[in-house]
Amino acid sequence: MRFGFLSKIFEGALSIEKTYNQCDKALGALRSYNEKQNQENVPFSASEKAELDNVVNIAIENATKIVDKEGERNWPGVFREMHKNLANIYLELEDYDRVREECELLQNYGEVGKIDAEEVLKSLNERENGDSSSTASAAPVEEPVS
């Protein structure tokens, strides 16, 4: 019985680490896509677009599953990081309402959460004000099916 408990803890840690990696991969793919679109306006093939959509949807879905456990688990650092990841993914997707929602939630995680939210909101404001250093086009990604 003890091993079952330990395996659940280990499994949870693996799932969190896997989700961090998925979020990093999604952000990298979106930033690369947006940069190419902004600089070269290079069209993506249907298969490249499908792969991008898949990577992003998996990251959003798994990060959301983790933050949905906020009332069940005491993982404030993990939840803060997942909200920050989601805010940054939504920023790259130009889903600015969701960026603001995630930043509101981020601010509930103490000083570090407030700093994270300010950082993301600064990037959002730069994009909304047309700062030339930000990307101009986002990849349309379908919402994950629940």
Tab-separated table of C-alpha atoms in Angstrom:
chain	number	residue	atom	x	y	z
A	1	MET	CA	0.000	0.000	0.000
A	2	ARG	CA	2.856	2.361	0.761
A	3	PHE	CA	4.270	1.871	-2.720
A	4	GLY	CA	0.966	2.922	-4.287
A	5	PHE	CA	1.128	6.215	-2.436
A	6	LEU	CA	4.738	6.784	-3.465
A	7	SER	CA	4.050	5.903	-7.078
A	8	LYS	CA	1.220	8.474	-7.183
A	9	ILE	CA	3.578	11.167	-5.881
A	10	PHE	CA	6.238	10.190	-8.414
A	11	GLU	CA	3.647	10.020	-11.200
A	12	GLY	CA	2.424	13.516	-10.287
A	13	ALA	CA	5.969	14.883	-10.369
A	14	LEU	CA	6.527	13.345	-13.792
A	15	SER	CA	3.269	14.804	-15.074
A	16	ILE	CA	4.219	18.277	-13.838
A	17	GLU	CA	7.677	18.066	-15.395
A	18	LYS	CA	6.179	16.772	-18.639
A	19	THR	CA	3.727	19.683	-18.690
A	20	TYR	CA	6.522	22.227	-18.103
A	21	ASN	CA	8.325	20.735	-21.103
A	22	GLN	CA	5.163	20.798	-23.217
A	23	CYS	CA	4.590	24.465	-22.363
A	24	ASP	CA	8.187	25.318	-23.240
A	25	LYS	CA	7.848	23.468	-26.543
A	26	ALA	CA	4.556	25.222	-27.349
A	27	LEU	CA	5.968	28.655	-26.547
A	28	GLY	CA	9.048	28.006	-28.649
A	29	ALA	CA	6.974	26.785	-31.586
A	30	LEU	CA	4.572	29.737	-31.378
A	31	ARG	CA	7.370	32.292	-31.103
A	32	SER	CA	9.154	30.735	-34.065
A	33	TYR	CA	5.948	30.732	-36.096
A	34	ASN	CA	5.150	34.341	-35.184
A	35	GLU	CA	8.689	35.488	-35.949
A	36	LYS	CA	8.645	33.827	-39.372
A	37	GLN	CA	5.237	35.287	-40.136
A	38	ASN	CA	6.323	38.740	-39.016
A	39	GLN	CA	9.619	38.782	-40.907
A	40	GLU	CA	9.053	36.642	-43.957
A	41	ASN	CA	5.327	35.952	-44.139
A	42	VAL	CA	6.212	32.351	-44.962
A	43	PRO	CA	3.138	30.144	-45.147
A	44	PHE	CA	3.078	26.977	-43.077
A	45	SER	CA	2.066	23.757	-44.778
A	46	ALA	CA	-1.079	22.046	-43.552
A	47	SER	CA	0.990	19.390	-41.775
A	48	GLU	CA	3.201	22.000	-40.062
A	49	LYS	CA	0.093	23.907	-38.958
A	50	ALA	CA	-1.522	20.710	-37.657
A	51	GLU	CA	1.632	19.869	-35.678
A	52	LEU	CA	1.767	23.395	-34.217
A	53	ASP	CA	-1.907	23.208	-33.247
A	54	ASN	CA	-1.347	19.823	-31.622
A	55	VAL	CA	1.679	20.962	-29.598
A	56	VAL	CA	-0.116	24.092	-28.378
A	57	ASN	CA	-3.391	22.323	-27.577
A	58	ILE	CA	-1.628	19.615	-25.571
A	59	ALA	CA	0.278	22.220	-23.543
A	60	ILE	CA	-2.877	24.239	-22.825
A	61	GLU	CA	-4.867	21.144	-21.944
A	62	ASN	CA	-2.271	19.725	-19.550
A	63	ALA	CA	-1.448	23.058	-17.897
A	64	THR	CA	-5.176	23.605	-17.372
A	65	LYS	CA	-5.537	20.144	-15.824
A	66	ILE	CA	-2.829	21.048	-13.318
A	67	VAL	CA	-4.277	24.447	-12.364
A	68	ASP	CA	-7.684	22.798	-11.974
A	69	LYS	CA	-6.195	20.971	-8.966
A	70	GLU	CA	-5.655	24.234	-7.065
A	71	GLY	CA	-8.208	23.377	-4.402
A	72	GLU	CA	-6.940	19.819	-4.032
A	73	ARG	CA	-3.157	20.231	-3.883
A	74	ASN	CA	-0.749	22.525	-2.099
A	75	TRP	CA	1.519	23.361	-5.036
A	76	PRO	CA	1.552	27.179	-5.130
A	77	GLY	CA	4.803	27.392	-7.110
A	78	VAL	CA	3.585	24.900	-9.686
A	79	PHE	CA	0.245	26.664	-10.059
A	80	ARG	CA	1.950	30.055	-10.430
A	81	GLU	CA	4.254	28.700	-13.126
A	82	MET	CA	1.370	27.083	-15.004
A	83	HIS	CA	-0.639	30.328	-14.933
A	84	LYS	CA	2.425	32.150	-16.241
A	85	ASN	CA	2.892	29.541	-18.985
A	86	LEU	CA	-0.765	29.826	-19.979
A	87	ALA	CA	-0.560	33.641	-19.981
A	88	ASN	CA	2.490	33.528	-22.261
A	89	ILE	CA	0.909	30.981	-24.606
A	90	TYR	CA	-2.242	33.087	-24.862
A	91	LEU	CA	-0.058	36.150	-25.476
A	92	GLU	CA	1.565	34.409	-28.448
A	93	LEU	CA	-1.903	33.408	-29.681
A	94	GLU	CA	-3.047	37.027	-29.269
A	95	ASP	CA	-5.889	35.910	-27.001
A	96	TYR	CA	-5.522	39.011	-24.860
A	97	ASP	CA	-8.612	38.501	-22.698
A	98	ARG	CA	-7.227	35.180	-21.520
A	99	VAL	CA	-3.818	36.757	-20.932
A	100	ARG	CA	-5.474	39.227	-18.566
A	101	GLU	CA	-7.424	36.441	-16.822
A	102	GLU	CA	-4.253	34.444	-16.205
A	103	CYS	CA	-2.439	37.553	-14.969
A	104	GLU	CA	-5.237	38.226	-12.486
A	105	LEU	CA	-4.786	34.705	-11.149
A	106	LEU	CA	-1.006	35.095	-11.097
A	107	GLN	CA	-1.287	38.073	-8.777
A	108	ASN	CA	-2.706	35.767	-6.091
A	109	TYR	CA	0.711	34.110	-5.702
A	110	GLY	CA	2.534	36.693	-3.644
A	111	GLU	CA	5.264	39.045	-4.763
A	112	VAL	CA	6.700	36.647	-7.348
A	113	GLY	CA	3.263	36.172	-8.908
A	114	LYS	CA	2.745	39.934	-9.061
A	115	ILE	CA	6.117	40.403	-10.740
A	116	ASP	CA	5.310	37.642	-13.242
A	117	ALA	CA	1.932	39.234	-14.002
A	118	GLU	CA	3.508	42.671	-14.478
A	119	GLU	CA	6.066	41.198	-16.871
A	120	VAL	CA	3.419	39.495	-19.005
A	121	LEU	CA	1.133	42.545	-18.929
A	122	LYS	CA	4.048	44.759	-20.029
A	123	SER	CA	4.528	42.502	-23.065
A	124	LEU	CA	0.787	42.612	-23.706
A	125	ASN	CA	0.742	46.420	-23.571
A	126	GLU	CA	3.682	46.591	-25.993
A	127	ARG	CA	1.821	44.389	-28.447
A	128	GLU	CA	-1.423	46.287	-28.134
A	129	ASN	CA	0.430	49.568	-28.679
A	130	GLY	CA	2.133	48.211	-31.791
A	131	ASP	CA	5.681	47.971	-30.469
A	132	SER	CA	7.762	46.872	-33.451
A	133	SER	CA	9.831	44.450	-31.347
A	134	SER	CA	6.815	42.246	-30.690
A	135	THR	CA	5.352	39.757	-33.095
A	136	ALA	CA	2.456	40.909	-35.192
A	137	SER	CA	0.758	37.697	-36.190
A	138	ALA	CA	-0.358	34.758	-34.132
A	139	ALA	CA	-1.107	31.231	-35.156
A	140	PRO	CA	-4.807	30.496	-34.952
A	141	VAL	CA	-5.108	27.448	-32.756
A	142	GLU	CA	-8.306	25.607	-32.136
A	143	GLU	CA	-9.416	25.292	-28.547
A	144	PRO	CA	-8.755	21.913	-26.940
A	145	VAL	CA	-11.820	19.746	-26.702
A	146	SER	CA	-12.707	18.949	-23.109
